[in-house]
Coordinates of N, CA and C in Angstrom, one line a residue:
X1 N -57.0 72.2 24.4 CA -57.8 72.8 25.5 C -58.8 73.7 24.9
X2 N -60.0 73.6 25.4 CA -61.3 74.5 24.8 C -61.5 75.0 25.6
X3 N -60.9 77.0 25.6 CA -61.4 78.0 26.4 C -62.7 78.3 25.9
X4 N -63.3 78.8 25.0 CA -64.7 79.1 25.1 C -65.4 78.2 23.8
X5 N -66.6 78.7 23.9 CA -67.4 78.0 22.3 C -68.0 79.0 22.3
X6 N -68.2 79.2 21.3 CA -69.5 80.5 20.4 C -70.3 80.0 19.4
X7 N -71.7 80.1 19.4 CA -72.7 79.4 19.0 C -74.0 79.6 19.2
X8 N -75.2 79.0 18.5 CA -76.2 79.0 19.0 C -76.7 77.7 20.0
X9 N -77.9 78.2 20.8 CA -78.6 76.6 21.3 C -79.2 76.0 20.4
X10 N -79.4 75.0 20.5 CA -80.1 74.2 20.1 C -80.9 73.9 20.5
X11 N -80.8 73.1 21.8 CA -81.5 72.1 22.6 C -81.1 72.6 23.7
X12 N -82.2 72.5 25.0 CA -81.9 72.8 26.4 C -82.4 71.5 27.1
X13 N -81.5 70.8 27.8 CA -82.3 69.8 29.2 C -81.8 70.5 30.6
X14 N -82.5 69.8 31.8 CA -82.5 70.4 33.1 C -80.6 70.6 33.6
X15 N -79.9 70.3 32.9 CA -78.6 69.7 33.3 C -77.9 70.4 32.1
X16 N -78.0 70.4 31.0 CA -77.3 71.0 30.2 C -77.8 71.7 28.5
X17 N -77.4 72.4 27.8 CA -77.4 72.8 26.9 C -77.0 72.2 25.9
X18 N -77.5 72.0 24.7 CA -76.5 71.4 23.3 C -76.2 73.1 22.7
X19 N -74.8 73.2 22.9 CA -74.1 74.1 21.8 C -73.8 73.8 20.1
X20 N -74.6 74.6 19.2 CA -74.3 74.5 18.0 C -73.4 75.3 16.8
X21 N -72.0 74.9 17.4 CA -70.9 75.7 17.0 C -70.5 75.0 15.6
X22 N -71.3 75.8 14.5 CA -70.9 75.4 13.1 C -71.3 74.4 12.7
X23 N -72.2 74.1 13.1 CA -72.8 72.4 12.5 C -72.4 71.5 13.6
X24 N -71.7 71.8 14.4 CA -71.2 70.3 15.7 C -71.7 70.9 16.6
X25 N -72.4 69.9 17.2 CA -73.2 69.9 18.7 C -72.5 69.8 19.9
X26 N -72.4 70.5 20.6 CA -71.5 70.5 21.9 C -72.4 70.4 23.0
X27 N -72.1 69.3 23.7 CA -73.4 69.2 24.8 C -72.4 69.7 26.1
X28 N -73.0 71.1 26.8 CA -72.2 72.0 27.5 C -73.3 71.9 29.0
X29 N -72.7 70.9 30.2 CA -73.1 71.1 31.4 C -73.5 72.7 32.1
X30 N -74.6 72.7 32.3 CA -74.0 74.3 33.3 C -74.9 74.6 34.0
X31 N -74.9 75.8 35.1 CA -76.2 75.7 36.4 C -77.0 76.4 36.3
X32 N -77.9 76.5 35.1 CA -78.7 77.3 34.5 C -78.9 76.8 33.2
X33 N -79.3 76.4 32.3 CA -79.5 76.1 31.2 C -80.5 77.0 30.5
X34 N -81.4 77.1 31.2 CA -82.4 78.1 30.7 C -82.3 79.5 30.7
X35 N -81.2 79.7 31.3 CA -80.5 81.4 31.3 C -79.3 81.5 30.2
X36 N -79.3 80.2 29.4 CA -78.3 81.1 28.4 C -78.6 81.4 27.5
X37 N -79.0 82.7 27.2 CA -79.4 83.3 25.9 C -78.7 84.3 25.3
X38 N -79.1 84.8 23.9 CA -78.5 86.0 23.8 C -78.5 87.4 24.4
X39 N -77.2 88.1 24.3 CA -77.4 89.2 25.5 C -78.5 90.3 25.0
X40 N -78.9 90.0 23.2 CA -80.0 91.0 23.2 C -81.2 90.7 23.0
X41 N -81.1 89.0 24.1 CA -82.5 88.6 24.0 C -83.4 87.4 22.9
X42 N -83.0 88.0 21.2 CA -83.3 87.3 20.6 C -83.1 86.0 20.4
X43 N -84.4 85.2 19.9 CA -83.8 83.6 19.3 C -83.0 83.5 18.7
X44 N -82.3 82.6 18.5 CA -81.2 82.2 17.2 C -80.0 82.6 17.6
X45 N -80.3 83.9 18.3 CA -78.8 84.6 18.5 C -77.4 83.7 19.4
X46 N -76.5 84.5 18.7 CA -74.6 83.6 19.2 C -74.9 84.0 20.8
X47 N -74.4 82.7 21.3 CA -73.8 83.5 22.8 C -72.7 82.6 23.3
X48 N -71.8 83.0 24.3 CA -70.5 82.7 24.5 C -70.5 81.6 25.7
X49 N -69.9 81.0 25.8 CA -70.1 80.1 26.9 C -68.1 79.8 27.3
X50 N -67.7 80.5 28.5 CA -66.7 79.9 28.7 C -66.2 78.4 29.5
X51 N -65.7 77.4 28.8 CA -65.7 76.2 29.3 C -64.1 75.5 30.2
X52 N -65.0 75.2 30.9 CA -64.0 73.4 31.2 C -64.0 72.3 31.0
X53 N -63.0 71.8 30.8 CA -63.0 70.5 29.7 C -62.1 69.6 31.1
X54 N -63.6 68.8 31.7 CA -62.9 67.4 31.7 C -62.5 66.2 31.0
X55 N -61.8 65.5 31.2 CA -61.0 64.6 30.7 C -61.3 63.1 31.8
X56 N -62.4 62.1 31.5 CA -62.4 60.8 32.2 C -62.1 59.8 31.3
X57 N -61.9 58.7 32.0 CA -61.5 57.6 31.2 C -62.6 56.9 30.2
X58 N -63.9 57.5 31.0 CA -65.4 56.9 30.3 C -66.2 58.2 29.5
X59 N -65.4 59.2 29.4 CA -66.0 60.3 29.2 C -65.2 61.5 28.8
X60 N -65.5 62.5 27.7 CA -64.8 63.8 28.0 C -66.3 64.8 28.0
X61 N -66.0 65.5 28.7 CA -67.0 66.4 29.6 C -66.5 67.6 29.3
X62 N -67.8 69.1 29.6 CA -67.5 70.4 29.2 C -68.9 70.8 30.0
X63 N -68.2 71.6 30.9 CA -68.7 72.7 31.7 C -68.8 74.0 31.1
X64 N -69.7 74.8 31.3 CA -70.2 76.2 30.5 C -70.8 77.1 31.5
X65 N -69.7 78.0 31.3 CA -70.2 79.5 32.2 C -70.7 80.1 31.3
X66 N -71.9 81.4 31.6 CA -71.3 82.7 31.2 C -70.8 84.2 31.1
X67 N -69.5 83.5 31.9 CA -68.8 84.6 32.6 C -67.7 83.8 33.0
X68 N -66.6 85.3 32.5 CA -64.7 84.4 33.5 C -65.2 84.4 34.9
X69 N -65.9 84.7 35.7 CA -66.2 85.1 37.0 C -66.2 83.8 37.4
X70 N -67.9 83.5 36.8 CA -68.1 81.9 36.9 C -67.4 80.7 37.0
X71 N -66.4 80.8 36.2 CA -65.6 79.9 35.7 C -64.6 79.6 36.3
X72 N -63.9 80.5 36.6 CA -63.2 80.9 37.6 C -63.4 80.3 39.0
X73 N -64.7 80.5 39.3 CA -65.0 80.2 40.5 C -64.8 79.2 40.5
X74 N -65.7 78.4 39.7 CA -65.5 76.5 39.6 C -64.1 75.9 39.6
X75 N -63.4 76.8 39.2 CA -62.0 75.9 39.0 C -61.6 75.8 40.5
X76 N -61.8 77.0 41.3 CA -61.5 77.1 42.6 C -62.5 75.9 43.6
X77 N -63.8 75.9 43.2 CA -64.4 74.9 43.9 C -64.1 73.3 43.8
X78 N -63.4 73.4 42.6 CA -62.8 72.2 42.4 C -61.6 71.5 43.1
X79 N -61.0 72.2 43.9 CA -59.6 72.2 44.7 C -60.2 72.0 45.8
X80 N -61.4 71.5 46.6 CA -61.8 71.4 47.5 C -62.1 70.2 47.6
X81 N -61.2 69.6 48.7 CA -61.8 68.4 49.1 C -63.6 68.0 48.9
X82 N -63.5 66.8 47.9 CA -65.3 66.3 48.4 C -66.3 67.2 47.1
X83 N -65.6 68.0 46.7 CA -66.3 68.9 45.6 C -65.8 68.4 44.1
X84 N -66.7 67.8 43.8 CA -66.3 67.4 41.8 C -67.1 68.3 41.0
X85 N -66.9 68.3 39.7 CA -67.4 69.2 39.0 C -69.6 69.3 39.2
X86 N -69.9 68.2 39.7 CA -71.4 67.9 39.4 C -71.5 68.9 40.8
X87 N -71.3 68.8 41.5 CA -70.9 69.8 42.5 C -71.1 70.8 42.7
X88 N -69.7 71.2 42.5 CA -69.6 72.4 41.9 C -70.8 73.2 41.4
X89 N -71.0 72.5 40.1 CA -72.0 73.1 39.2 C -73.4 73.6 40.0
X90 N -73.6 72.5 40.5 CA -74.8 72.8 42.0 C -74.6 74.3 42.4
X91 N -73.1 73.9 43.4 CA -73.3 75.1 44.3 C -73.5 76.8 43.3
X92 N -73.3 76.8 42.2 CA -73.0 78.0 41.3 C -74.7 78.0 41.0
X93 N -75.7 77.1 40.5 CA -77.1 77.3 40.8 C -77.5 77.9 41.3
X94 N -77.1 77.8 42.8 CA -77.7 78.7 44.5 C -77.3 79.9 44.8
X95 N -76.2 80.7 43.4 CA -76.4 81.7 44.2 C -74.9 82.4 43.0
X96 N -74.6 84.2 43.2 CA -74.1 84.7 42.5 C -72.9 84.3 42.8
X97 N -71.8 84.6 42.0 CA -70.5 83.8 41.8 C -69.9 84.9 43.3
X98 N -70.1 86.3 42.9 CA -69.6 86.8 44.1 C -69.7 86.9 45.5
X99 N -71.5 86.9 45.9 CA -72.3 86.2 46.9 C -71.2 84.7 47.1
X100 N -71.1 83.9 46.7 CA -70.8 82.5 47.0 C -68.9 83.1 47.5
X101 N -68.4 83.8 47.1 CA -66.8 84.1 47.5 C -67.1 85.0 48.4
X102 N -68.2 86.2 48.8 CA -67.8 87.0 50.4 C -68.7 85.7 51.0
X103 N -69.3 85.1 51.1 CA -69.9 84.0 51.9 C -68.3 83.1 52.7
X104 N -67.5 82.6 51.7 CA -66.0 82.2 52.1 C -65.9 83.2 52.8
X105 N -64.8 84.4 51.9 CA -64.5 85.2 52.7 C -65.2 85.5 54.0
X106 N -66.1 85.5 54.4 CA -66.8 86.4 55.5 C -66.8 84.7 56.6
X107 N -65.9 83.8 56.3 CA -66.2 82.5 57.0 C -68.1 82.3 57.7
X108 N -68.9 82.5 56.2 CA -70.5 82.6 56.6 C -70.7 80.7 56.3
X109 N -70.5 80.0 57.0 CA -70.5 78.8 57.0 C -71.8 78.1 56.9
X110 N -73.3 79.1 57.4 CA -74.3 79.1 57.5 C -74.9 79.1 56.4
X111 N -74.6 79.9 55.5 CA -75.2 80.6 54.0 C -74.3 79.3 53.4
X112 N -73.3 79.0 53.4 CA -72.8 77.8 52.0 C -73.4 76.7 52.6
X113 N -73.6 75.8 53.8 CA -74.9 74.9 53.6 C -76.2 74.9 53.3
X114 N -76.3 76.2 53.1 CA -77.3 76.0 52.2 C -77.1 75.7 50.6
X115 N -76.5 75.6 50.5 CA -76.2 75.6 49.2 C -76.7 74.2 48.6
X116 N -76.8 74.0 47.4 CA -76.9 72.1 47.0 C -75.8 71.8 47.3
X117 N -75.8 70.6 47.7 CA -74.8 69.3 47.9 C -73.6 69.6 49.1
X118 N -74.1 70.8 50.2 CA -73.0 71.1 50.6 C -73.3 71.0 52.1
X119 N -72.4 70.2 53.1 CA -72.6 70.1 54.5 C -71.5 70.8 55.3
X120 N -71.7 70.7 56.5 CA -70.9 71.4 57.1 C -69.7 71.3 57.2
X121 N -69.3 69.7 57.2 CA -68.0 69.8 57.1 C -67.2 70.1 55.7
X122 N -68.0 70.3 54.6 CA -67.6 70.9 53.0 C -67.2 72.5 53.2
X123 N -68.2 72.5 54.1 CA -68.5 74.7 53.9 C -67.5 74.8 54.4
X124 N -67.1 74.2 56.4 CA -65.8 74.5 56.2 C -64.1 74.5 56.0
X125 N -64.3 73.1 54.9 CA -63.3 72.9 54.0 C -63.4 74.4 52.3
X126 N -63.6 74.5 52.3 CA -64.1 76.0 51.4 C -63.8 76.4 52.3
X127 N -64.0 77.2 53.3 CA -63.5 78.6 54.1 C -62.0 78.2 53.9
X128 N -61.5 77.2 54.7 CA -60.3 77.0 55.0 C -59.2 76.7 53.1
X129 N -59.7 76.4 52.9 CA -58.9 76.0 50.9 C -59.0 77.1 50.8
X130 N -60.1 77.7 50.8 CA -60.3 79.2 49.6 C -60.4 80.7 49.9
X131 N -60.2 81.2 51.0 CA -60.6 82.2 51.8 C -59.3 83.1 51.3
X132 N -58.2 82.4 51.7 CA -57.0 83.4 50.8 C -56.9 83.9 49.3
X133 N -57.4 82.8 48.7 CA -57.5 82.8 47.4 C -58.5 83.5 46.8
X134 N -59.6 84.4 47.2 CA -60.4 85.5 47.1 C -60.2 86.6 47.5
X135 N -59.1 86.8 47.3 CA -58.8 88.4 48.2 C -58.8 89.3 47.1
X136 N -59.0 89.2 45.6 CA -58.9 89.9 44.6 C -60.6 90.1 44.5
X137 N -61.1 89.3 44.7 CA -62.6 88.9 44.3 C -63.8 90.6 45.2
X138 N -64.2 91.5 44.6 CA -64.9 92.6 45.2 C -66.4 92.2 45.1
X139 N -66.9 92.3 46.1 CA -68.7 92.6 45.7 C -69.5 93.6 47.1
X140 N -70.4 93.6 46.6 CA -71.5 94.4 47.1 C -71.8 93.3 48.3
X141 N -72.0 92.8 48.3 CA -72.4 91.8 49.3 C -71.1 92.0 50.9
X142 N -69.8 92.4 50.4 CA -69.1 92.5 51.6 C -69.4 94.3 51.9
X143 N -69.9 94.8 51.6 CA -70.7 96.1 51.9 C -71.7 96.1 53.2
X144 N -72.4 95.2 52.2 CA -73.3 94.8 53.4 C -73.3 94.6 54.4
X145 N -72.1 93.1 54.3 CA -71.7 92.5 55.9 C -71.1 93.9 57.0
X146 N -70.8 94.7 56.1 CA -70.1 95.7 56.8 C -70.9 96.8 57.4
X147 N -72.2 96.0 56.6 CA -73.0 97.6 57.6 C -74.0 96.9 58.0
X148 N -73.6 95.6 58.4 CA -74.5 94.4 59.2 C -75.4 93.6 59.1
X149 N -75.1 93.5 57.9 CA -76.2 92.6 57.2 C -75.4 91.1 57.0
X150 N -76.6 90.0 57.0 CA -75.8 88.8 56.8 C -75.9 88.0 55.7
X151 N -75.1 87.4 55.2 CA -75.7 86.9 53.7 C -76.6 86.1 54.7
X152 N -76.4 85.1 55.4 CA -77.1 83.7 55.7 C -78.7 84.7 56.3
X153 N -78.7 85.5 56.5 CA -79.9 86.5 57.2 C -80.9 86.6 56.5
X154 N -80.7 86.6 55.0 CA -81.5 87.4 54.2 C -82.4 86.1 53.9
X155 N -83.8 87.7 53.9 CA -85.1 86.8 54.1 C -85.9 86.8 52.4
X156 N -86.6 85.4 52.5 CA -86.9 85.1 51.3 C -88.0 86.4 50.7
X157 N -87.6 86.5 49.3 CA -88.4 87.5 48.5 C -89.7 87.2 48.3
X158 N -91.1 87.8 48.9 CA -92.1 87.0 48.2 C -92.5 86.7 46.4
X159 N -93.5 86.0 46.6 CA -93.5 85.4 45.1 C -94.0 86.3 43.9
X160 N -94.0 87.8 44.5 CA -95.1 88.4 43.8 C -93.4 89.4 43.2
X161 N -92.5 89.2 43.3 CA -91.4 90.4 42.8 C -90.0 89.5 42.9
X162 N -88.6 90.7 42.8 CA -87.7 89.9 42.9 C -87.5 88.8 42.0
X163 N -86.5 87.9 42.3 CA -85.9 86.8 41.7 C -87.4 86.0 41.1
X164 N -88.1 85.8 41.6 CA -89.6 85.2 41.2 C -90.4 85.7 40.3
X165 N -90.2 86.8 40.3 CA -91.0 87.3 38.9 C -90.2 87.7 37.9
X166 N -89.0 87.5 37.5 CA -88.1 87.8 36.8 C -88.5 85.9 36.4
X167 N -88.1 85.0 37.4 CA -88.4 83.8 36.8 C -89.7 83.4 36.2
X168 N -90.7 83.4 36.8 CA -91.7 83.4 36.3 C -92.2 84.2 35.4
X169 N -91.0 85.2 35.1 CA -91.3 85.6 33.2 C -90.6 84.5 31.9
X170 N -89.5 84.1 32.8 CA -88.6 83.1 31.8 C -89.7 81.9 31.3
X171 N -90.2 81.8 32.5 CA -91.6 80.4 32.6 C -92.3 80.8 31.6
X172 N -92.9 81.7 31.5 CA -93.8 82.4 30.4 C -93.2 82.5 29.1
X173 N -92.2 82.8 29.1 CA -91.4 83.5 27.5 C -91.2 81.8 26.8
X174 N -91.1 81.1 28.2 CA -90.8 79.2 27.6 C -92.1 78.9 27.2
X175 N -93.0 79.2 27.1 CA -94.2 78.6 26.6 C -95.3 78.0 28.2
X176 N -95.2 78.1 28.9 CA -95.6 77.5 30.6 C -96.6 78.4 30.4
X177 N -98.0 78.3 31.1 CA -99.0 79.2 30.9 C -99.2 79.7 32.2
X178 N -99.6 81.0 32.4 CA -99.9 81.5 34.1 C -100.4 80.6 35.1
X179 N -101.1 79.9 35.3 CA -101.4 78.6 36.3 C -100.0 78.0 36.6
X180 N -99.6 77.3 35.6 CA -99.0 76.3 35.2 C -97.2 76.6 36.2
X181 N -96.9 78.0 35.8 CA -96.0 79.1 37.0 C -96.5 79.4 38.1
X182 N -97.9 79.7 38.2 CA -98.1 80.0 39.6 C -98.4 78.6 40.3
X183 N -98.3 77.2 39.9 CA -98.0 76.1 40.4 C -96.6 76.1 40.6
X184 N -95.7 76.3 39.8 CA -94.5 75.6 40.2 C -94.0 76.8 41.3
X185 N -94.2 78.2 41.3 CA -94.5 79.0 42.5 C -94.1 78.2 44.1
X186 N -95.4 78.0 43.8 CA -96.2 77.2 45.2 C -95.2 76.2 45.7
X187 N -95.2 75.4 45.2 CA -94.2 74.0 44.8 C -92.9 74.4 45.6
X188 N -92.1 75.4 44.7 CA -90.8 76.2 45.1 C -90.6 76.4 46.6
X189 N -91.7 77.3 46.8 CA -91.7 78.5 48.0 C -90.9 78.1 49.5
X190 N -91.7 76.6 50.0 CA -90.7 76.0 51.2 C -89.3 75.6 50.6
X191 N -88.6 75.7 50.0 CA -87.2 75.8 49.5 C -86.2 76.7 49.4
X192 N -86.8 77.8 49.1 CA -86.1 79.3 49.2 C -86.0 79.6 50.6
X193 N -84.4 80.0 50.2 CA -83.8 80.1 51.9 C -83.5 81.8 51.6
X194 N -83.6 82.7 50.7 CA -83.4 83.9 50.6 C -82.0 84.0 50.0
X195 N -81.8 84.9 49.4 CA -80.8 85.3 48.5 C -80.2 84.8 47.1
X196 N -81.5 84.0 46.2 CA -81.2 83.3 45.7 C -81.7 83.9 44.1
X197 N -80.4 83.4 43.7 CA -80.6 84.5 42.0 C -82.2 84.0 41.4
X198 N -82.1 84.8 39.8 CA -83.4 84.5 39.3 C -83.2 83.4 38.5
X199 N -81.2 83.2 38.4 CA -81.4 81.4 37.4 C -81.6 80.5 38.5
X200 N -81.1 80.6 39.5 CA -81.3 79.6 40.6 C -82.8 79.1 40.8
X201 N -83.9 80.2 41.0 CA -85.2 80.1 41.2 C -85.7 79.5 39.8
X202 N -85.3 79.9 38.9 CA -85.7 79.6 37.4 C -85.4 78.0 37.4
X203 N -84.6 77.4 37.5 CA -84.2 76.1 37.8 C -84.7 75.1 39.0
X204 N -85.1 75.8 40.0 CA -85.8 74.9 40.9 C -87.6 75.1 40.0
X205 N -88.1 75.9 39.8 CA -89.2 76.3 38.9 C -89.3 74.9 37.8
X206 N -88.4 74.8 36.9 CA -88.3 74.4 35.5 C -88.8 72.8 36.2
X207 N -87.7 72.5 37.2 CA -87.8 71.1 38.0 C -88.9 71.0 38.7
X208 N -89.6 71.5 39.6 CA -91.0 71.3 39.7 C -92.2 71.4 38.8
X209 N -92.0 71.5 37.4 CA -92.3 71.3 36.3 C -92.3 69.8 35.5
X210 N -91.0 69.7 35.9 CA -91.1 68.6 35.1 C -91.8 67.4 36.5
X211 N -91.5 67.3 37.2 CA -91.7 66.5 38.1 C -94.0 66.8 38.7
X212 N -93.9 67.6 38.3 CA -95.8 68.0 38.0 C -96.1 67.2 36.7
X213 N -95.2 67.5 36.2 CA -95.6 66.4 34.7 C -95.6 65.0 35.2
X214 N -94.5 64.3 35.2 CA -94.4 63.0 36.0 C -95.7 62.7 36.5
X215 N -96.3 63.4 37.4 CA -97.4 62.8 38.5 C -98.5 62.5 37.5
X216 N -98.5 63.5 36.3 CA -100.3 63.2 35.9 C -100.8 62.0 35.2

């Protein structure tokens, strides 16, 4: 069983990372690929990825968080009827590991269809599987609900701050030139439902990218 890997990247695609742990390549699924770096920023540098290791008859597979939080979560999303790991991985894209457990807890059925891959009768199979099983889980986000705020409420950030300009620095630090960001911007904007991290936006970004390529 492989709890974590430590390493550098190598290689990044829209879907996953190649980990280079000692000369062996570990090709590590995860909902962000372009957000795993090191925590002091630099190239080359180690960073930790805690994993899950499926096991198929056509395949052995490795999921990569980074964070127990993450990981955690997934194992839990996994116990849900209709939820497999590709899944999974989606719904952890759309949004923070603890945002996505007061969303359960708070039975916000509204906020997890938005989510990728997730319909109503999913969201409320997740309330009903997982809602007990988060009672340890604390965030800011059940603050809010408490002083009336709704996750599913919250209104999208414009493009000029927030989660979008944090991404559209990542765009830039990747080599993408100012146009080139404030296209995939544009592209993005009818998709954002509000509340949505800066890997999440960074990833719908990277994908309107590549898919602007395609057309020319």
């Amino acid at each position: 069983m492989i709890d974590f890997l430590r390493g550098t990247v190598a290689h990044r695609e829209t879907e996953y990372v190649v980990l280079d742990v000692r000369g062996v390549g570990y090709r590590v699924f995860c909902a962000n690929p372009f957000a795993v770096a090191p925590k002091d920023g630099k190239d080359g540098g180690e960073v930790t990825m805690y994993i899950h290791y499926q096991v198929r008859e056509d395949a052995h597979l490795l999921f990569g968080f980074t964070s127990r939080e993450e990981q955690s979560l997934f194992r839990l999303l996994l116990e849900v009827s209709g939820i497999g790991p590709k899944v999974a991985i989606g719904i952890l894209a759309g949004g923070r590991p603890e945002t996505i457990a007061s969303a359960i807890r708070q039975e916000n059925v509204a906020f997890l269809t938005k989510l990728p891959g997730i319909g109503k009768k999913t969201a409320q199979r997740m309330v009903l599987d997982l809602k007990d099983k988060l009672g340890a889980w604390t965030s800011a986000d059940d603050d809010m609900a408490g002083a009336g705020f709704s996750l599913g409420d919250t209104a999208s950030a414009p493009l000029g701050g927030g989660a979008w300009a944090e991404a559209k620095a990542a765009l830039l630090a990747l080599g993408y030139t100012e146009a080139e960001a404030d296209r995939a911007g544009a592209a993005i904007k009818p998709k954002l439902q509000g509340g949505e991290t800066t890997d999440a936006v960074t990833k719908l970004a990277l994908q309107a990218l590549f898919q602007q390529s395609m057309m020319r």
